[in-house]
PDB file of C-alpha atoms in Angstrom:
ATOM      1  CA  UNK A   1       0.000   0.000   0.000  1.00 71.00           C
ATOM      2  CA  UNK A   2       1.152   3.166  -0.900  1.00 82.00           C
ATOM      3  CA  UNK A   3       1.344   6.200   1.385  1.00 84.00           C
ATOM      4  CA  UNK A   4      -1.773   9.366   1.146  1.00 86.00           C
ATOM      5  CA  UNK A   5       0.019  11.924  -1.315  1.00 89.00           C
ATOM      6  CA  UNK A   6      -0.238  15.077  -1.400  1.00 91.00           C
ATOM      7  CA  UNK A   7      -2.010  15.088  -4.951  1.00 94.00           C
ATOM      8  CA  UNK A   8      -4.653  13.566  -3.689  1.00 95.00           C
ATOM      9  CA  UNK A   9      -5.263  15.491  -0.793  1.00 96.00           C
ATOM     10  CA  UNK A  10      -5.216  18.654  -2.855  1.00 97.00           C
ATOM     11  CA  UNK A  11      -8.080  17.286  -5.226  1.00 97.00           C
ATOM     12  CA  UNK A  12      -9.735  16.457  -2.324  1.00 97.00           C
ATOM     13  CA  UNK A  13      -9.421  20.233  -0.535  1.00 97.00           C
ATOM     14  CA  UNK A  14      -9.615  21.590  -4.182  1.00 98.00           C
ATOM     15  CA  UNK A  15     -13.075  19.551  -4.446  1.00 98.00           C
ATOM     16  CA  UNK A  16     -13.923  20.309  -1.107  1.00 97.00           C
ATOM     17  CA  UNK A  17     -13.529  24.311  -1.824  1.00 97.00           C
ATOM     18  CA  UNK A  18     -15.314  24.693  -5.180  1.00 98.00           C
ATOM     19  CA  UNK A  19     -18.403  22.716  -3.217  1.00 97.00           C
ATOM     20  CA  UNK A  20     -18.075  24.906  -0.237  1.00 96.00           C
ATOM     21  CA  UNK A  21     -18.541  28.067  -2.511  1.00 96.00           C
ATOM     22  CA  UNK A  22     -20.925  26.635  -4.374  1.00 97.00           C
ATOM     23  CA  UNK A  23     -23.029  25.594  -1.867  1.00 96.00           C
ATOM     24  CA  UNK A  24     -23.162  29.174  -0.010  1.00 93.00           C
ATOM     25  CA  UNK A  25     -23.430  30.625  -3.764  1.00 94.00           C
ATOM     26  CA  UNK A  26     -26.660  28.733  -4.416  1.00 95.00           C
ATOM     27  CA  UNK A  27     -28.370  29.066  -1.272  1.00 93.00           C
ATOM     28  CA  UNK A  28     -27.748  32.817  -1.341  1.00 91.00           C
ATOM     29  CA  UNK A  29     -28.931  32.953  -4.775  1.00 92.00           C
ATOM     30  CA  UNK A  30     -32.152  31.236  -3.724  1.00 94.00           C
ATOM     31  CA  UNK A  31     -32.641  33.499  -0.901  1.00 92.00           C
ATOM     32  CA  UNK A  32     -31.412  31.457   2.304  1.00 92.00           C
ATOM     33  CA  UNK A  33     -28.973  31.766   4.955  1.00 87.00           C
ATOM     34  CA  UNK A  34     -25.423  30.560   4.433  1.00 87.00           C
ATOM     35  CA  UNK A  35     -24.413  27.148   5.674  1.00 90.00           C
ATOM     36  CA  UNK A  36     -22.919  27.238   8.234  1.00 90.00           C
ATOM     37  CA  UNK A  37     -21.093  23.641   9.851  1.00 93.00           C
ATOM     38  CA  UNK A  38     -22.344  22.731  13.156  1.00 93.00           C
ATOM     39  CA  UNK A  39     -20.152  23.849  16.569  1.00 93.00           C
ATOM     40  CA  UNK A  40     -19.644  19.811  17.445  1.00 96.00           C
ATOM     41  CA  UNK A  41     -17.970  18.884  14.035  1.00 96.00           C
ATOM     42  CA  UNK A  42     -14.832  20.625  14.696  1.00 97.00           C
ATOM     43  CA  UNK A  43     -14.553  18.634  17.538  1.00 97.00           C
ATOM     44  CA  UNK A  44     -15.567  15.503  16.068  1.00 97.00           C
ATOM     45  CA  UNK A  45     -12.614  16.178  13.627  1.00 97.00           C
ATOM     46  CA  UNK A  46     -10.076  16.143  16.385  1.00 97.00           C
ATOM     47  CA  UNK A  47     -11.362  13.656  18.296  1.00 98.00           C
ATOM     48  CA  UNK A  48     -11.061  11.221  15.149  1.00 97.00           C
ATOM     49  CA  UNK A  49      -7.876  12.130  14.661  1.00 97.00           C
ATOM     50  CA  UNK A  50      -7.022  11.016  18.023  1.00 97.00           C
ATOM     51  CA  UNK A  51      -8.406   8.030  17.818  1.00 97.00           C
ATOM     52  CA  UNK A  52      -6.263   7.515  14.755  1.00 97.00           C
ATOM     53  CA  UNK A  53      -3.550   7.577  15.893  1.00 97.00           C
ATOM     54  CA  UNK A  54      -4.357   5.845  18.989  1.00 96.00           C
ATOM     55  CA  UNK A  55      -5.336   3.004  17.329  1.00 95.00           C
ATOM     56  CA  UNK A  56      -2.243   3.330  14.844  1.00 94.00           C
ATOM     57  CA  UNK A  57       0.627   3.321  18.450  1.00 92.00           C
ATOM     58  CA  UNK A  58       0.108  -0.381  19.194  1.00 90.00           C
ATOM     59  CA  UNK A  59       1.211  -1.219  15.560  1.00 89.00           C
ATOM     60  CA  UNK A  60       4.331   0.742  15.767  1.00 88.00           C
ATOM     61  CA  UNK A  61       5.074  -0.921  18.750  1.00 85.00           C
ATOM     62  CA  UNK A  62       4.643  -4.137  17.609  1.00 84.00           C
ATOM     63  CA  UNK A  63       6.603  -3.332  13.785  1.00 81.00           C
ATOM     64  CA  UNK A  64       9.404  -1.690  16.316  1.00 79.00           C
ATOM     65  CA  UNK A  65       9.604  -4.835  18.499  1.00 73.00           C
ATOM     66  CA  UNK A  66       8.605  -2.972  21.675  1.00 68.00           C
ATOM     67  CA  UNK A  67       5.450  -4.349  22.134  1.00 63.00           C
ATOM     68  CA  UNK A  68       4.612  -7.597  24.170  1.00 70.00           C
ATOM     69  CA  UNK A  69       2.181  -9.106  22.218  1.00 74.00           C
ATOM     70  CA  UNK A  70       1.695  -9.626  18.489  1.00 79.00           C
ATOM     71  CA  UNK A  71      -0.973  -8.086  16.168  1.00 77.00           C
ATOM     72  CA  UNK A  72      -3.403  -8.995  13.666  1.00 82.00           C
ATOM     73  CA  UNK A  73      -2.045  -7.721  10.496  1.00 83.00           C
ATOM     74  CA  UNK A  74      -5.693  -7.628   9.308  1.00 89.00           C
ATOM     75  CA  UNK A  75      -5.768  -4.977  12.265  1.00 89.00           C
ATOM     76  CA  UNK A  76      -2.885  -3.165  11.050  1.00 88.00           C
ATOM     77  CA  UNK A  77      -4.491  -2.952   7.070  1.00 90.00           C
ATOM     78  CA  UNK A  78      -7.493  -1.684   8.378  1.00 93.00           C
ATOM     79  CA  UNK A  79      -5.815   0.897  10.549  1.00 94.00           C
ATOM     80  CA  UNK A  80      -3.887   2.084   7.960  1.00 93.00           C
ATOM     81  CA  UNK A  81      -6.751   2.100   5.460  1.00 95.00           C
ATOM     82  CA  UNK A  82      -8.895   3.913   8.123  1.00 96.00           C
ATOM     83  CA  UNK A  83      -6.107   6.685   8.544  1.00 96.00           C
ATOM     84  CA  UNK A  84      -5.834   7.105   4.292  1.00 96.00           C
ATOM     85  CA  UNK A  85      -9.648   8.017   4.637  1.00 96.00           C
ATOM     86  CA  UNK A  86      -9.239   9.647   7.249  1.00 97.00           C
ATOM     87  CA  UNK A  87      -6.429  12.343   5.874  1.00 97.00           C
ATOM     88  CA  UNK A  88      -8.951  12.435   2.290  1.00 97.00           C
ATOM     89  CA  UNK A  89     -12.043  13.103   3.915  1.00 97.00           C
ATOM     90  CA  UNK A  90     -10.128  16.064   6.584  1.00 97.00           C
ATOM     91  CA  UNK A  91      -8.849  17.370   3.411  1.00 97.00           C
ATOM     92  CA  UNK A  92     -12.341  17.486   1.658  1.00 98.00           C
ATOM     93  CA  UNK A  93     -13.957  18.679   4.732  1.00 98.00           C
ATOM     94  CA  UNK A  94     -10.925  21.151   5.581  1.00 97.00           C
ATOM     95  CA  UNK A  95     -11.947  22.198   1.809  1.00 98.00           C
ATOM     96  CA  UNK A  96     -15.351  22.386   2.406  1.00 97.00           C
ATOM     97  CA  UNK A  97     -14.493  25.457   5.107  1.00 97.00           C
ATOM     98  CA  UNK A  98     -12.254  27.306   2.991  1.00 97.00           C
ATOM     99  CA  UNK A  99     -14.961  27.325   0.444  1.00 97.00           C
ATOM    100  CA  UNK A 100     -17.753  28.676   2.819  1.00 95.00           C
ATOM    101  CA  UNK A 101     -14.628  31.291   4.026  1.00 95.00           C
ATOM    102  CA  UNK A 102     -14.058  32.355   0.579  1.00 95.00           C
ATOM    103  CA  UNK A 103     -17.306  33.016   0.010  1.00 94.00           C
ATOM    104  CA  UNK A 104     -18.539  34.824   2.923  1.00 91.00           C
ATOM    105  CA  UNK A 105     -14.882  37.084   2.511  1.00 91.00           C
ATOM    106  CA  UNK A 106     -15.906  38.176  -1.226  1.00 91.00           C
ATOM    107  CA  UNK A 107     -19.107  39.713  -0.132  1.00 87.00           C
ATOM    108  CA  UNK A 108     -19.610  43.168  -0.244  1.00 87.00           C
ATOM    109  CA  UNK A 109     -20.225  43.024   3.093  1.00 84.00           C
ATOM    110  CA  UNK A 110     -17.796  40.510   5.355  1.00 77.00           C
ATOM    111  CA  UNK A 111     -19.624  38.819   8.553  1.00 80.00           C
ATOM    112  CA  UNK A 112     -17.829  39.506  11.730  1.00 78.00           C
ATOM    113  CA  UNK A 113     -15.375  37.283  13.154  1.00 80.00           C
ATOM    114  CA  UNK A 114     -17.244  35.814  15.563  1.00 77.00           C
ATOM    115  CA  UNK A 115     -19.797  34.431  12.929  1.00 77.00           C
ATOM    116  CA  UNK A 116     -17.146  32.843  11.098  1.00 90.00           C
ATOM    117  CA  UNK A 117     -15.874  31.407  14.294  1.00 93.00           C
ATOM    118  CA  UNK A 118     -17.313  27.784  12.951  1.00 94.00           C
ATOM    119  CA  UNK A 119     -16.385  27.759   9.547  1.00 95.00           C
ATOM    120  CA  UNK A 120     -12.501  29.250  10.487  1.00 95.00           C
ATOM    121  CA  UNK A 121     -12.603  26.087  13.282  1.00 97.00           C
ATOM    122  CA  UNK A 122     -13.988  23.534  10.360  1.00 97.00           C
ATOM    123  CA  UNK A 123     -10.934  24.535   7.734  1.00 97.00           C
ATOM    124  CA  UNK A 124      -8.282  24.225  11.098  1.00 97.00           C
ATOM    125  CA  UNK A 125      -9.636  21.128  12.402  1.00 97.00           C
ATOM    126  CA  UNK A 126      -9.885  19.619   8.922  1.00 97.00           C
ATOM    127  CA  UNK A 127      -6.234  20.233   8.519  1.00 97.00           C
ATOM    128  CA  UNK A 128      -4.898  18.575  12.053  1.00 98.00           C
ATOM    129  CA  UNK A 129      -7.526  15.510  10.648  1.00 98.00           C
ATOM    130  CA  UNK A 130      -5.480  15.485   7.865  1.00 97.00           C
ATOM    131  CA  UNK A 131      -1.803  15.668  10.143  1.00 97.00           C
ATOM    132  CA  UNK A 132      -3.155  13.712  12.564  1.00 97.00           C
ATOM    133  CA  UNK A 133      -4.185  10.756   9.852  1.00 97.00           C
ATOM    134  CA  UNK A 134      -0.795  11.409   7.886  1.00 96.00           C
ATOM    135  CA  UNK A 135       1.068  10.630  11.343  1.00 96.00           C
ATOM    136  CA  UNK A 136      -1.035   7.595  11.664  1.00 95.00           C
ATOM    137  CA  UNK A 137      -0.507   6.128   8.569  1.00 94.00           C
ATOM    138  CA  UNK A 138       3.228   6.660   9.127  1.00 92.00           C
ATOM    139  CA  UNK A 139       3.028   4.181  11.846  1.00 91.00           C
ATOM    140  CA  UNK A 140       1.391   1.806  10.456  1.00 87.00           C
ATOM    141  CA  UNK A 141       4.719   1.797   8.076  1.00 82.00           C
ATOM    142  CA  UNK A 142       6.684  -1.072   8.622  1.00 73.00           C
ATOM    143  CA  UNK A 143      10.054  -1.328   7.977  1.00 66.00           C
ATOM    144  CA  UNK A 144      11.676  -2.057   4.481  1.00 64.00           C
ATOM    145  CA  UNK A 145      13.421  -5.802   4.720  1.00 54.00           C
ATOM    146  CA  UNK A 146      16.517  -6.448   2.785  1.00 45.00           C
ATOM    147  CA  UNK A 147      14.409  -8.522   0.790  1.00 47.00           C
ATOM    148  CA  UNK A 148      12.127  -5.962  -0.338  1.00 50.00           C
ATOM    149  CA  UNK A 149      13.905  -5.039  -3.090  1.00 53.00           C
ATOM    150  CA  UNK A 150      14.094  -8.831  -4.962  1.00 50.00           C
ATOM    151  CA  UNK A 151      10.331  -9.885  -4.128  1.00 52.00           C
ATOM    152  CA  UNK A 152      10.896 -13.525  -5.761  1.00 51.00           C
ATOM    153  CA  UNK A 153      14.286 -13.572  -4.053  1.00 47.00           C
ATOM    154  CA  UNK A 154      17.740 -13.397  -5.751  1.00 47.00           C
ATOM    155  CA  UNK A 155      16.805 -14.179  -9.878  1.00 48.00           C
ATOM    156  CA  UNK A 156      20.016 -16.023 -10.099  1.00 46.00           C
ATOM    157  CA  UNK A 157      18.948 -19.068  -7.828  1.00 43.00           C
ATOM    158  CA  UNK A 158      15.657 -19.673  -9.638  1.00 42.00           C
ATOM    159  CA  UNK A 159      15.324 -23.083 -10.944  1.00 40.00           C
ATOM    160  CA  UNK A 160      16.053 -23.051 -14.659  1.00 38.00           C
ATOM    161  CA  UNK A 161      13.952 -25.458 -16.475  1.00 42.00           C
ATOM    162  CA  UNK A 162      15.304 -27.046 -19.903  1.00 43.00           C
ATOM    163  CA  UNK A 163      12.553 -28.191 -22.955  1.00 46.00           C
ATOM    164  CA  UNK A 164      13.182 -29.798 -26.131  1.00 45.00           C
TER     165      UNK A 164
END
């Protein structure tokens, strides 16, 4: 598995941005309010980091030879996998928040702070998801083996097999 690059997470915030403007761009159009994200999912965005990369610690410890007991390297795939989505979706989201920002700044008329206050939170805690995730998947990394670079071994010792 390949490590989260950074391509990907800026088509993801890039994504995330145009829908974020969008989104406020339509509803204003139509007449309504701007959206505006909910106080609790900042912190649900740090708290899933967290758990990240609390879940991702016992791996290192265990790739690192630290730890007392093995583990399941079905675990370890799926906490890797869950810390990939995890850096996408804080990028997207993290996007999202920039988009609502940009919008609400280009207005004749910019809210105060203090009803930004969400949306500047969103875009920060969508980027520490993404950190967060990134330093999770990092120790889910286990170390390159000599091996690694020959995976069928040395080609000179392969069995040779002569037809007529």
């Amino acid at each position: 598995m390949k490590h989260t690059g950074a391509g990907i997470l800026l088509v993801a915030a890039a994504l995330g941005v145009a829908a974020g403007f969008l989104l406020d761009q339509v509803l204003t159009s139509s007449g309504r309010a701007t959206f505006t994200p909910a106080v609790t999912l900042p912190i649900l965005l740090v708290m899933l980091g967290a758990v990240v990369v609390v879940l991702a610690v016992p791996i290192r410890q265990a790739t690192r030879g630290s730890a007392s007991k093995m583990v399941n390297p079905f675990r370890a795939v799926r906490v890797a996998m869950l810390a990939k989505a995890a850096s996408i979706v804080g990028a997207a989201i993290g996007g999202v928040a920039l988009g609502l920002l940009l919008f609400l700044v280009t207005r004749p008329v910019v809210p105060s702070i203090g009803s930004m206050a969400t949306v500047i939170a969103t875009a920060i805690c969508g980027a520490l998801l993404v950190a967060a995730a990134l330093v999770a998947e990092h120790l889910c990394t286990i170390r390159k083996d000599d091996d690694d670079e020959h995976p069928g071994g040395d080609p000179g010792l392969e069995p040779r097999i002569h037809g007529h």
